[in-house]
Coordinates of C-alpha atoms in Angstrom, one line a residue:
Chain A
M190 CA 6.2 -30.7 44.4
K191 CA 9.2 -31.6 41.3
L192 CA 9.7 -27.7 41.1
F193 CA 9.7 -27.5 45.2
F194 CA 12.6 -29.3 45.1
K195 CA 14.3 -27.8 42.7
E196 CA 13.9 -25.1 44.1
Q197 CA 15.2 -26.1 47.6
L198 CA 18.4 -28.5 46.0
A199 CA 20.6 -25.6 47.0
L200 CA 20.0 -25.3 50.6
F201 CA 20.1 -28.7 51.2
V202 CA 23.2 -29.3 49.0
L203 CA 24.3 -26.8 51.3
Y204 CA 22.9 -28.0 54.8
F205 CA 24.1 -31.9 53.7
S206 CA 27.9 -30.9 53.7
N207 CA 27.7 -28.6 56.4
M208 CA 26.5 -31.0 58.4
F209 CA 29.2 -33.4 57.2
F210 CA 32.1 -31.3 57.5
L211 CA 30.8 -30.4 61.1
V212 CA 30.5 -34.3 61.8
I213 CA 34.7 -34.2 60.7
M214 CA 35.2 -31.7 61.8
Y215 CA 33.4 -33.0 65.0
Y216 CA 35.7 -35.8 65.3
F217 CA 38.9 -34.6 65.2
I218 CA 38.4 -32.8 67.9
G219 CA 37.1 -34.3 70.5
G220 CA 34.9 -37.6 69.2
F221 CA 31.7 -38.4 69.8
E222 CA 31.9 -40.2 72.9
K223 CA 28.9 -42.4 72.1
S224 CA 27.6 -42.8 69.3
E225 CA 23.7 -42.3 70.3
N226 CA 25.0 -38.0 69.9
L227 CA 26.1 -38.7 66.5
L228 CA 22.8 -40.1 65.7
Y229 CA 21.3 -37.3 68.0
F230 CA 23.2 -34.8 66.4
L231 CA 22.3 -35.5 63.0
F232 CA 18.8 -36.4 63.9
V233 CA 18.7 -32.9 66.0
S234 CA 19.3 -31.2 62.6
L235 CA 17.9 -33.0 60.3
F236 CA 14.1 -33.2 62.1
L237 CA 14.9 -29.4 61.5
L238 CA 15.3 -29.2 58.0
I239 CA 12.3 -31.0 57.6
C240 CA 10.6 -28.6 59.9
Y241 CA 11.2 -25.4 57.8
S242 CA 11.2 -27.6 54.9
V243 CA 7.4 -28.4 56.0
Y244 CA 6.6 -24.2 56.6
R245 CA 8.5 -23.9 53.6
Y246 CA 6.1 -26.0 51.0
F247 CA 2.9 -25.9 53.1
T248 CA 2.0 -21.2 52.6
N249 CA 4.6 -21.8 48.9
R250 CA 2.2 -25.4 47.6
R251 CA -0.2 -22.7 45.7
F252 CA 2.7 -20.7 44.3
Y253 CA 4.7 -23.4 42.6
K254 CA 1.5 -25.6 41.3
K255 CA 0.9 -22.3 39.2
L256 CA 3.8 -21.5 38.0
S257 CA 4.0 -25.3 37.1
E258 CA 1.0 -24.8 34.9
L259 CA 0.8 -22.8 31.0
S260 CA -1.8 -21.0 32.0
S261 CA -3.9 -20.2 28.8
S262 CA -6.4 -17.1 29.5
L263 CA -4.8 -13.5 30.2
E264 CA -6.8 -13.9 33.3
T265 CA -4.9 -16.2 35.2
P266 CA -1.5 -14.1 35.8
I267 CA -4.3 -11.7 38.3
A268 CA -5.5 -14.4 40.0
D269 CA -4.1 -14.4 44.0
I270 CA -1.6 -17.2 44.2
G271 CA -0.2 -17.3 47.7
N272 CA 0.5 -14.8 50.7
S273 CA 4.9 -15.4 51.3
C274 CA 5.9 -12.2 50.8
L275 CA 7.4 -13.5 46.7
D276 CA 4.1 -14.5 45.3
E277 CA 2.8 -10.8 47.3
A278 CA 6.0 -9.6 44.5
L279 CA 5.4 -11.5 41.7
N280 CA 1.4 -11.3 41.6
K281 CA 2.3 -7.5 41.5
L282 CA 5.1 -7.8 39.0
L283 CA 2.6 -9.3 36.9
K284 CA -0.6 -7.3 37.3
N285 CA 1.6 -4.3 36.9
Q286 CA 3.1 -5.9 33.1
F287 CA -0.1 -7.6 32.4
S288 CA -1.9 -3.6 32.8
L289 CA 1.3 -2.9 30.2
F290 CA 0.3 -5.0 27.8
Q291 CA -3.6 -5.2 28.1
E292 CA -3.2 -0.9 27.7
Q293 CA -0.9 -2.1 24.7
I294 CA -3.5 -4.2 23.0
H295 CA -5.9 -2.4 23.8
N296 CA -4.6 0.4 22.3
Y297 CA -3.4 -2.0 18.9
D298 CA -7.1 -2.4 18.6
R299 CA -8.5 0.8 18.8
K300 CA -5.0 1.6 15.6
Q301 CA -6.7 -1.1 13.9
K302 CA -10.6 0.0 14.3
E303 CA -9.3 2.9 13.1
H304 CA -7.6 2.1 10.3
L305 CA -10.9 -0.1 9.6
V306 CA -13.4 2.6 9.2
F307 CA -11.2 4.6 7.8
I308 CA -10.9 1.5 4.7
N309 CA -14.8 1.8 4.4
Q310 CA -14.8 5.5 4.1
W311 CA -11.5 5.7 2.3
V312 CA -14.1 3.4 -0.5
H313 CA -16.6 4.4 -0.8
H314 CA -15.7 8.4 -1.5
M315 CA -14.4 6.8 -4.3
K316 CA -16.5 4.8 -5.3
T317 CA -18.6 8.9 -5.6
P318 CA -15.4 10.1 -8.4
L319 CA -15.9 6.0 -9.9
S320 CA -19.9 7.3 -10.5
A321 CA -18.9 10.2 -12.1
I322 CA -15.8 8.7 -14.4
Q323 CA -18.9 6.0 -15.0
L324 CA -21.3 8.6 -16.4
V325 CA -19.1 10.3 -18.3
A326 CA -17.9 7.2 -20.3
Q327 CA -21.6 6.2 -20.6
E328 CA -21.8 9.4 -22.3
N329 CA -19.2 9.1 -24.8
E330 CA -19.7 5.3 -25.4
Y331 CA -19.2 5.4 -28.9
E332 CA -15.4 6.9 -28.8
P333 CA -12.8 4.5 -29.4
Y334 CA -11.0 4.6 -26.8
M335 CA -13.7 4.1 -24.2
A336 CA -13.5 0.8 -23.8
N337 CA -9.8 1.1 -22.8
I338 CA -11.4 3.2 -19.8
Q339 CA -14.5 1.3 -19.6
Q340 CA -12.0 -1.5 -18.9
E341 CA -10.0 0.3 -15.6
I342 CA -13.5 1.9 -14.2
D343 CA -14.2 -1.9 -13.7
S344 CA -11.3 -3.3 -13.0
L345 CA -11.1 -0.3 -10.5
N346 CA -14.1 -1.1 -9.4
R347 CA -13.0 -4.7 -8.4
G348 CA -9.8 -3.2 -6.6
L349 CA -12.1 -0.9 -4.1
N350 CA -15.5 -4.1 -3.8
M351 CA -11.4 -6.5 -3.5
A352 CA -10.7 -3.5 -0.2
L353 CA -14.3 -3.4 1.3
Y354 CA -14.4 -7.3 1.5
M355 CA -11.4 -7.8 3.5
A356 CA -11.7 -5.1 5.9
R357 CA -15.0 -7.0 6.2
L358 CA -13.3 -10.1 7.1
D359 CA -12.5 -9.3 11.0
S360 CA -16.0 -8.0 11.5
F361 CA -18.0 -10.8 9.6
Q362 CA -20.4 -11.9 11.7
N363 CA -22.0 -8.6 12.1
D364 CA -21.9 -8.6 8.0
F365 CA -23.4 -12.1 7.3
Y366 CA -27.3 -13.7 6.3
V367 CA -28.0 -16.9 5.6
E368 CA -30.5 -17.5 3.4
T369 CA -31.9 -20.8 0.9
I370 CA -30.3 -19.3 -2.5
D371 CA -31.1 -20.6 -6.2
L372 CA -27.3 -21.8 -6.9
R373 CA -27.4 -20.9 -11.0
T374 CA -29.5 -17.3 -10.2
V375 CA -26.3 -15.3 -7.8
V376 CA -23.5 -17.8 -10.5
T377 CA -25.1 -15.5 -13.9
K378 CA -25.4 -12.9 -12.0
A379 CA -21.6 -12.8 -10.6
I380 CA -20.5 -13.3 -13.7
N381 CA -22.8 -10.9 -16.0
E382 CA -20.1 -8.3 -13.1
L383 CA -17.3 -9.3 -14.9
K384 CA -19.3 -8.6 -18.7
G385 CA -16.7 -6.7 -19.6
L386 CA -13.7 -8.4 -18.6
F387 CA -14.9 -11.1 -19.6
I388 CA -15.2 -10.1 -23.9
S389 CA -12.1 -8.2 -23.3
K390 CA -10.3 -10.9 -22.9
G391 CA -12.2 -12.8 -25.5
I392 CA -13.2 -15.7 -22.9
F393 CA -16.4 -16.9 -22.7
P394 CA -17.9 -18.2 -20.0
Q395 CA -20.6 -21.2 -20.1
I396 CA -22.7 -21.7 -17.1
L397 CA -23.8 -26.4 -16.8
I398 CA -25.8 -26.1 -13.5
K399 CA -29.5 -27.4 -13.1
D400 CA -33.1 -24.8 -12.9
K401 CA -32.8 -25.3 -9.2
V402 CA -29.7 -25.7 -6.9
L403 CA -30.8 -24.6 -3.5
I404 CA -27.4 -23.7 -0.6
Q405 CA -27.2 -22.5 2.2
S406 CA -25.3 -19.5 2.3
D407 CA -24.6 -15.6 2.2
S408 CA -25.5 -14.6 -1.1
K409 CA -23.0 -11.6 -1.1
W410 CA -20.1 -13.2 0.2
L411 CA -21.0 -15.7 -2.2
I412 CA -20.8 -13.6 -5.2
F413 CA -17.4 -12.2 -3.9
I414 CA -16.2 -15.1 -4.1
L415 CA -17.5 -16.8 -7.4
Q416 CA -15.7 -13.1 -9.1
Q417 CA -12.5 -13.5 -7.5
L418 CA -12.1 -17.6 -8.8
L419 CA -13.8 -16.1 -12.2
T420 CA -11.4 -13.3 -12.5
N421 CA -9.0 -15.7 -12.0
A422 CA -9.9 -17.6 -13.5
I423 CA -10.1 -15.5 -16.6
K424 CA -6.7 -13.3 -15.7
Y425 CA -4.8 -16.8 -16.4
S426 CA -6.1 -18.3 -19.3
G427 CA -3.8 -17.1 -21.6
E428 CA -4.7 -17.2 -24.3
R429 CA -8.1 -15.7 -26.0
N430 CA -11.2 -18.2 -27.2
K431 CA -10.9 -20.2 -23.8
K432 CA -13.7 -21.7 -22.1
I433 CA -14.7 -20.4 -18.6
T434 CA -17.0 -23.0 -17.4
V435 CA -18.9 -22.7 -14.2
Q436 CA -20.5 -26.3 -12.8
A437 CA -22.6 -27.6 -9.8
Y438 CA -23.8 -31.3 -9.0
K439 CA -24.1 -33.6 -5.8
Q440 CA -21.9 -35.7 -4.0
N441 CA -22.1 -37.2 -0.7
K442 CA -25.4 -35.3 0.4
N443 CA -22.7 -32.6 -1.0
I444 CA -23.3 -30.2 -3.7
I445 CA -19.9 -29.2 -4.9
L446 CA -19.7 -26.3 -7.0
E447 CA -16.6 -25.9 -10.1
V448 CA -15.4 -23.1 -11.5
K449 CA -12.8 -24.3 -14.6
D450 CA -10.6 -22.8 -16.7
Q451 CA -7.9 -24.1 -20.0
G452 CA -5.7 -21.6 -18.2
V453 CA -2.3 -22.1 -17.9
G454 CA -2.3 -23.6 -14.6
I455 CA -0.7 -23.3 -11.7
P456 CA 3.5 -24.9 -11.2
K457 CA 3.2 -27.5 -8.7
K458 CA 5.3 -26.1 -6.2
D459 CA 3.0 -23.1 -5.8
I460 CA -0.3 -25.2 -4.4
K461 CA 0.4 -25.6 -1.7
R462 CA 0.3 -21.6 -0.4
V463 CA -1.7 -20.4 -2.9
Y464 CA -3.8 -19.5 -0.6
E465 CA -1.3 -17.2 1.6
A466 CA -2.0 -13.9 1.7
F467 CA -0.2 -11.5 -0.5
Y468 CA 1.5 -15.1 -2.6
T469 CA 2.0 -14.4 -5.7
G470 CA 3.8 -17.3 -6.7
E471 CA 5.1 -17.5 -10.3
N472 CA 2.0 -16.4 -12.5
G473 CA 1.6 -13.8 -10.7
R474 CA 4.9 -13.4 -11.4
R475 CA 4.5 -13.9 -15.1
F476 CA 1.7 -12.1 -15.6
G477 CA 2.0 -8.8 -13.4
E478 CA -1.3 -7.3 -11.9
S479 CA -1.5 -10.1 -9.4
T480 CA -2.3 -9.1 -5.3
G481 CA -1.8 -12.2 -4.4
M482 CA -4.9 -11.7 -2.3
G483 CA -7.7 -13.8 -3.7
L484 CA -7.4 -17.2 -2.9
Y485 CA -6.5 -15.5 0.3
L486 CA -9.9 -14.3 0.2
V487 CA -11.3 -17.3 -1.0
R488 CA -11.0 -19.3 1.8
Q489 CA -10.8 -16.6 4.8
S490 CA -14.4 -16.3 3.2
C491 CA -14.9 -19.6 2.3
K492 CA -14.3 -20.3 6.4
R493 CA -16.7 -18.4 8.1
L494 CA -19.7 -19.7 5.4
Q495 CA -18.9 -23.2 6.3
H496 CA -17.9 -24.0 2.8
R497 CA -15.3 -25.7 1.9
V498 CA -12.9 -24.9 -0.9
E499 CA -10.6 -27.6 -2.9
L500 CA -8.3 -26.8 -6.0
E501 CA -6.7 -28.5 -8.6
S502 CA -4.5 -28.0 -11.0
E503 CA -2.2 -29.3 -13.8
V504 CA 0.3 -26.7 -15.6
D505 CA -0.6 -25.7 -19.4
V506 CA -3.7 -27.8 -18.8
G507 CA -6.4 -25.6 -16.1
T508 CA -7.2 -25.1 -12.7
I509 CA -10.4 -26.2 -11.3
V510 CA -11.5 -25.4 -7.9
R511 CA -14.5 -26.5 -5.4
I512 CA -16.4 -25.0 -3.4
I513 CA -18.1 -27.8 -0.9
F514 CA -21.1 -26.7 0.7
Chain B
M209 CA -46.1 20.1 -17.8
K210 CA -42.7 18.3 -17.2
Y211 CA -42.0 16.9 -14.0
R212 CA -39.7 18.1 -11.3
I213 CA -36.8 15.7 -10.3
M214 CA -34.8 16.9 -7.3
I215 CA -31.6 16.2 -6.7
I216 CA -29.9 15.8 -3.9
E217 CA -26.2 15.0 -3.7
D218 CA -23.4 17.2 -2.0
D219 CA -20.7 15.6 -5.4
I220 CA -21.7 18.4 -7.8
S221 CA -20.3 16.7 -10.5
I222 CA -22.8 14.1 -10.5
A223 CA -25.0 15.6 -9.7
E224 CA -24.7 18.1 -12.0
L225 CA -23.9 14.5 -14.7
L226 CA -27.5 13.6 -13.6
S227 CA -28.5 16.6 -13.9
S228 CA -28.2 16.8 -17.4
H229 CA -29.3 13.8 -18.0
I230 CA -32.7 13.9 -16.4
E231 CA -33.4 16.8 -18.8
K232 CA -32.5 15.6 -22.2
Y233 CA -35.5 13.1 -20.8
G234 CA -38.0 15.9 -20.8
Y235 CA -37.9 16.7 -17.2
E236 CA -36.7 19.9 -15.4
S237 CA -33.6 18.9 -12.2
M238 CA -32.5 21.1 -9.6
I239 CA -29.0 20.4 -7.5
V240 CA -29.9 20.8 -3.4
D241 CA -27.6 24.0 -3.6
N242 CA -28.8 23.9 0.7
F243 CA -27.3 21.3 3.0
E244 CA -28.1 23.2 5.8
N245 CA -31.5 22.9 5.4
V246 CA -32.6 21.0 2.4
M247 CA -36.5 21.8 3.3
L248 CA -35.7 25.5 1.7
N249 CA -35.9 24.2 -1.4
Y250 CA -38.1 21.4 -1.2
H251 CA -40.7 24.2 -1.3
E252 CA -39.4 26.5 -3.2
F253 CA -39.4 23.8 -6.4
Q254 CA -41.7 21.4 -4.8
P255 CA -41.3 18.4 -7.0
H256 CA -42.3 15.0 -7.8
L257 CA -39.7 13.2 -7.7
V258 CA -37.1 13.5 -5.6
L259 CA -33.1 11.2 -6.3
I260 CA -31.3 11.8 -2.4
D261 CA -27.6 10.2 -2.0
I262 CA -27.1 9.3 2.4
N263 CA -24.0 10.7 2.8
L264 CA -23.9 14.4 2.7
P265 CA -22.9 17.5 4.6
K266 CA -24.4 18.6 7.8
Y267 CA -26.6 16.2 8.5
D268 CA -26.8 12.4 6.6
G269 CA -29.9 11.3 3.7
Y270 CA -32.4 9.4 6.2
V271 CA -32.7 12.8 8.4
W272 CA -33.6 14.3 5.1
C273 CA -36.2 12.1 3.7
K274 CA -37.9 11.7 6.8
E275 CA -38.4 15.1 7.2
I276 CA -39.9 15.0 3.0
R277 CA -42.5 12.5 4.2
K278 CA -44.4 15.3 7.3
I279 CA -45.3 17.1 4.3
S280 CA -45.5 14.3 1.0
T281 CA -45.7 11.5 -0.2
C282 CA -43.1 11.8 -3.7
P283 CA -41.4 9.2 -4.6
I284 CA -37.9 9.3 -2.7
I285 CA -34.8 7.3 -4.7
F286 CA -32.3 6.7 -2.7
I287 CA -28.0 7.1 -4.8
T288 CA -25.8 5.7 -2.9
A289 CA -21.9 4.2 -2.4
R290 CA -23.1 1.7 0.4
E291 CA -24.9 -1.5 -0.3
G292 CA -25.1 -3.3 3.6
K293 CA -28.3 -5.0 3.7
M294 CA -28.7 -3.4 6.4
D295 CA -27.9 0.6 4.5
Q296 CA -30.6 -0.2 1.9
I297 CA -33.5 -1.5 5.3
M298 CA -32.7 2.1 6.7
A299 CA -33.4 3.8 3.7
L300 CA -36.7 1.8 3.5
E301 CA -37.6 2.2 6.9
N302 CA -37.2 5.4 6.5
G303 CA -39.5 6.0 3.9
A304 CA -37.4 5.9 0.7
D305 CA -39.5 3.5 -2.5
D306 CA -36.3 3.0 -4.1
Y307 CA -32.6 2.6 -3.6
I308 CA -29.7 2.4 -6.2
T309 CA -25.9 1.8 -6.0
K310 CA -22.8 3.5 -6.3
P311 CA -21.3 2.9 -9.1
F312 CA -24.8 2.8 -11.8
F313 CA -26.0 3.7 -15.1
Y314 CA -28.2 6.5 -16.2
E315 CA -30.2 3.9 -18.2
I316 CA -32.1 2.7 -14.7
V317 CA -32.2 5.3 -13.1
I318 CA -34.5 6.4 -16.3
A319 CA -36.0 3.7 -16.0
K320 CA -36.6 3.8 -12.0
I321 CA -37.3 7.6 -12.0
K322 CA -40.3 6.7 -15.6
S323 CA -41.6 3.4 -13.9
H324 CA -41.9 5.8 -9.6
I325 CA -43.8 8.4 -11.9
R326 CA -46.0 6.6 -13.6
R327 CA -47.3 4.5 -10.5
C328 CA -47.0 7.8 -8.3
Y329 CA -49.4 10.2 -10.5
G330 CA -51.3 7.7 -12.4
I331 CA -49.9 8.7 -16.4
Y332 CA -48.5 6.1 -18.5
V333 CA -48.3 8.2 -21.5
T334 CA -44.5 9.9 -20.0
P335 CA -43.1 13.4 -21.7
I336 CA -40.5 10.9 -23.4
Q337 CA -40.0 11.0 -26.3
E338 CA -39.9 7.9 -28.8
R339 CA -36.3 7.7 -29.5
K340 CA -35.5 7.6 -33.6
I341 CA -32.4 7.5 -35.7
E342 CA -31.9 7.9 -39.0
L343 CA -29.3 7.9 -41.6
N344 CA -29.8 9.3 -45.4
G345 CA -33.4 8.0 -45.0
L346 CA -32.7 4.8 -43.3
I347 CA -34.7 5.1 -39.9
L348 CA -34.3 3.0 -37.1
Y349 CA -36.9 3.3 -34.1
P350 CA -34.8 0.7 -31.2
E351 CA -37.3 1.3 -28.0
R352 CA -40.2 -0.5 -31.2
L353 CA -37.6 -2.7 -33.0
E354 CA -38.9 -1.5 -36.2
I355 CA -36.8 -0.1 -39.3
T356 CA -38.3 1.7 -41.9
F357 CA -36.2 3.0 -46.0
N358 CA -38.5 4.0 -48.7
K359 CA -41.6 3.6 -47.1
N360 CA -40.9 -0.3 -46.5
K361 CA -41.3 -1.3 -43.1
I362 CA -39.5 -4.6 -41.2
I363 CA -40.1 -5.6 -37.8
L364 CA -36.3 -6.9 -36.1
T365 CA -35.2 -9.8 -34.0
K366 CA -34.0 -7.5 -30.9
K367 CA -30.5 -8.4 -31.5
E368 CA -29.9 -6.7 -34.9
A369 CA -32.0 -4.4 -33.6
I370 CA -29.1 -3.1 -31.1
L371 CA -26.6 -4.6 -33.9
A372 CA -27.8 -2.0 -36.3
E373 CA -28.3 0.7 -33.3
V374 CA -25.2 0.6 -32.7
F375 CA -23.8 0.6 -36.0
M376 CA -26.2 4.0 -37.5
K377 CA -25.0 6.1 -34.7
K378 CA -21.6 5.5 -34.3
Y379 CA -22.1 6.4 -38.9
P380 CA -19.3 5.9 -40.1
N381 CA -16.8 4.8 -37.6
V382 CA -15.7 1.7 -37.5
V383 CA -17.7 0.1 -34.6
S384 CA -15.6 -2.8 -32.3
R385 CA -16.4 -6.3 -32.2
E386 CA -15.9 -5.6 -28.6
I387 CA -18.6 -3.0 -28.3
L388 CA -20.4 -5.4 -30.8
L389 CA -20.3 -7.7 -28.4
N390 CA -20.6 -5.8 -25.1
K391 CA -23.8 -4.5 -26.4
L392 CA -24.9 -8.0 -27.9
W393 CA -24.2 -9.4 -24.5
D394 CA -27.7 -11.3 -22.9
D395 CA -27.2 -11.5 -18.5
I396 CA -28.8 -15.3 -19.3
N397 CA -27.1 -16.6 -22.4
F398 CA -23.1 -15.7 -22.6
V399 CA -22.3 -13.9 -26.2
E400 CA -20.1 -15.6 -28.2
E401 CA -17.6 -14.4 -31.1
N402 CA -19.4 -16.3 -33.4
T403 CA -23.4 -15.4 -32.3
L404 CA -21.8 -11.7 -33.0
N405 CA -20.7 -13.2 -36.7
V406 CA -24.3 -14.8 -36.9
N407 CA -26.5 -11.4 -36.1
V408 CA -24.5 -9.2 -38.6
T409 CA -25.5 -11.8 -40.9
R410 CA -28.4 -11.7 -40.2
L411 CA -28.7 -8.5 -40.5
R412 CA -27.0 -7.9 -43.4
K413 CA -29.9 -10.0 -44.7
R414 CA -32.3 -8.6 -43.2
L415 CA -31.8 -5.0 -44.7
I416 CA -31.7 -6.5 -47.8
E417 CA -34.9 -7.2 -47.5
L418 CA -35.3 -2.8 -48.3
S419 CA -33.1 -3.1 -51.1
I420 CA -30.0 -2.3 -49.3
E421 CA -27.0 -3.8 -50.2
N422 CA -23.1 -4.5 -48.3
A423 CA -23.8 -1.6 -46.1
I424 CA -21.9 -3.3 -43.7
E425 CA -18.6 -3.6 -44.2
P426 CA -16.0 -6.2 -41.9
V427 CA -13.1 -4.6 -41.2
R428 CA -10.3 -7.1 -40.7
G429 CA -8.6 -7.3 -36.5
I430 CA -10.9 -4.4 -35.8
G431 CA -14.6 -5.1 -36.9
Y432 CA -17.6 -3.5 -38.9
R433 CA -18.4 0.0 -40.8
L434 CA -21.3 0.9 -41.5
N435 CA -21.2 2.5 -45.5
I436 CA -24.4 5.1 -47.2
T437 CA -25.0 2.2 -50.4
W438 CA -28.3 3.4 -50.7
R439 CA -29.9 6.7 -51.5
N440 CA -32.1 8.2 -50.2
E441 CA -35.4 9.0 -52.5

């Protein structure tokens, strides 16, 4: 209704000023004989205006209604919105726009999917030469330079896995399987896979988890999440001979898993943004080799597994990351 | 008799590395060169066990696995970069017996080969010879955790045997702490720097039982080195 009046305002103004001037002109060239004539004149013109307005409003009622509400789905524009010529023209325009738009989305979607397939295949292709290098390294494991090469192999492997998990994040629903898992087993596995990194950085891991702490989760993703947290903890431990403690405990019905390091900590101004993709912060610049993806991936995959992540950190004291199941 | 192992892997460097390693353990191996028709190679070679990759040039590993299953019950082990649950299920459903993901370790491949051959052919005396490391009369049998010198024999703990093996193999070079820690790392109790010191001290004491003294010398900032302080009689 409001929209209707707004649109017709110009017409009303024109109509009333026209009426006003006509009455004045008439008055000057002879005037009305009786005041009833004036009323009659006003009545006829107003009647015509009202008829026109009512007709106009009712033919375009749906159109106005549609226009004044904001659509939330993509489908709305092509729904029929009236039958005046204006509606039809608009409808045609919208339909056309919509199909162009859809085509573009479709293109991007296809490109995105192609890219995803490519990344997946690429990672697998890269794993084959990496295996070959790994085998050569095993043959020569006692050569003095081999420790360095092994470290680089591990680091490449971790990088490839990260890319793989990043690519999988979007098709998450096809790629996860929730089961009852024992936290201790999963944590031990995650730590053992990072054995080389722990030893070369001189950091000692410690598990404080009672025998059976059972949770519902996907073990593959959980190990991935833990590895991201552990590599961060190792990287930001700063010096040798620090400890990283992985602990699990119960708090108000929730089971909480805690990864705690004694490292450099995260400056206050960076804490809020650590979960953002590609955000490296001050520590990232200090330590290099940061992608800014670790905690982003942790948060994203936890969200999909419906676990909560909390982070607490103090500069020069350490960082604690908690996963709440 | 030598057991024959067929390797179906299109990455030639991996195939060759695997093949030469397998042969060290006394098996005979063959690398498939005809991916158009793997079965031709199969009939020629008549393998006892098959190692197969999933991604292959013409048809994938599943196809060949099914083909082999039509005529044979020999153990088939998949080696692949894919580690998804679905891929593992697919492999096993198509007739595979086991599954190894890349990047892999020789020890795992060999252990799996051994166990499948044992299972399938019921032979518990494997053609694999026991490992024996000898250095100037000092002999270590890593699998038995046994070390002998001058007809004296002592049994070591697992950690002591691991250390002894590394020292003897690497002689006369210095072994870095990192390598030693890597070897000692136990999947359940993680090693600390102290664990290493304690175990080296223990091994020293054990060697004294064989009247070998001061054989392990610490090298500051790097690690340890084995010196031959004993005479071969």
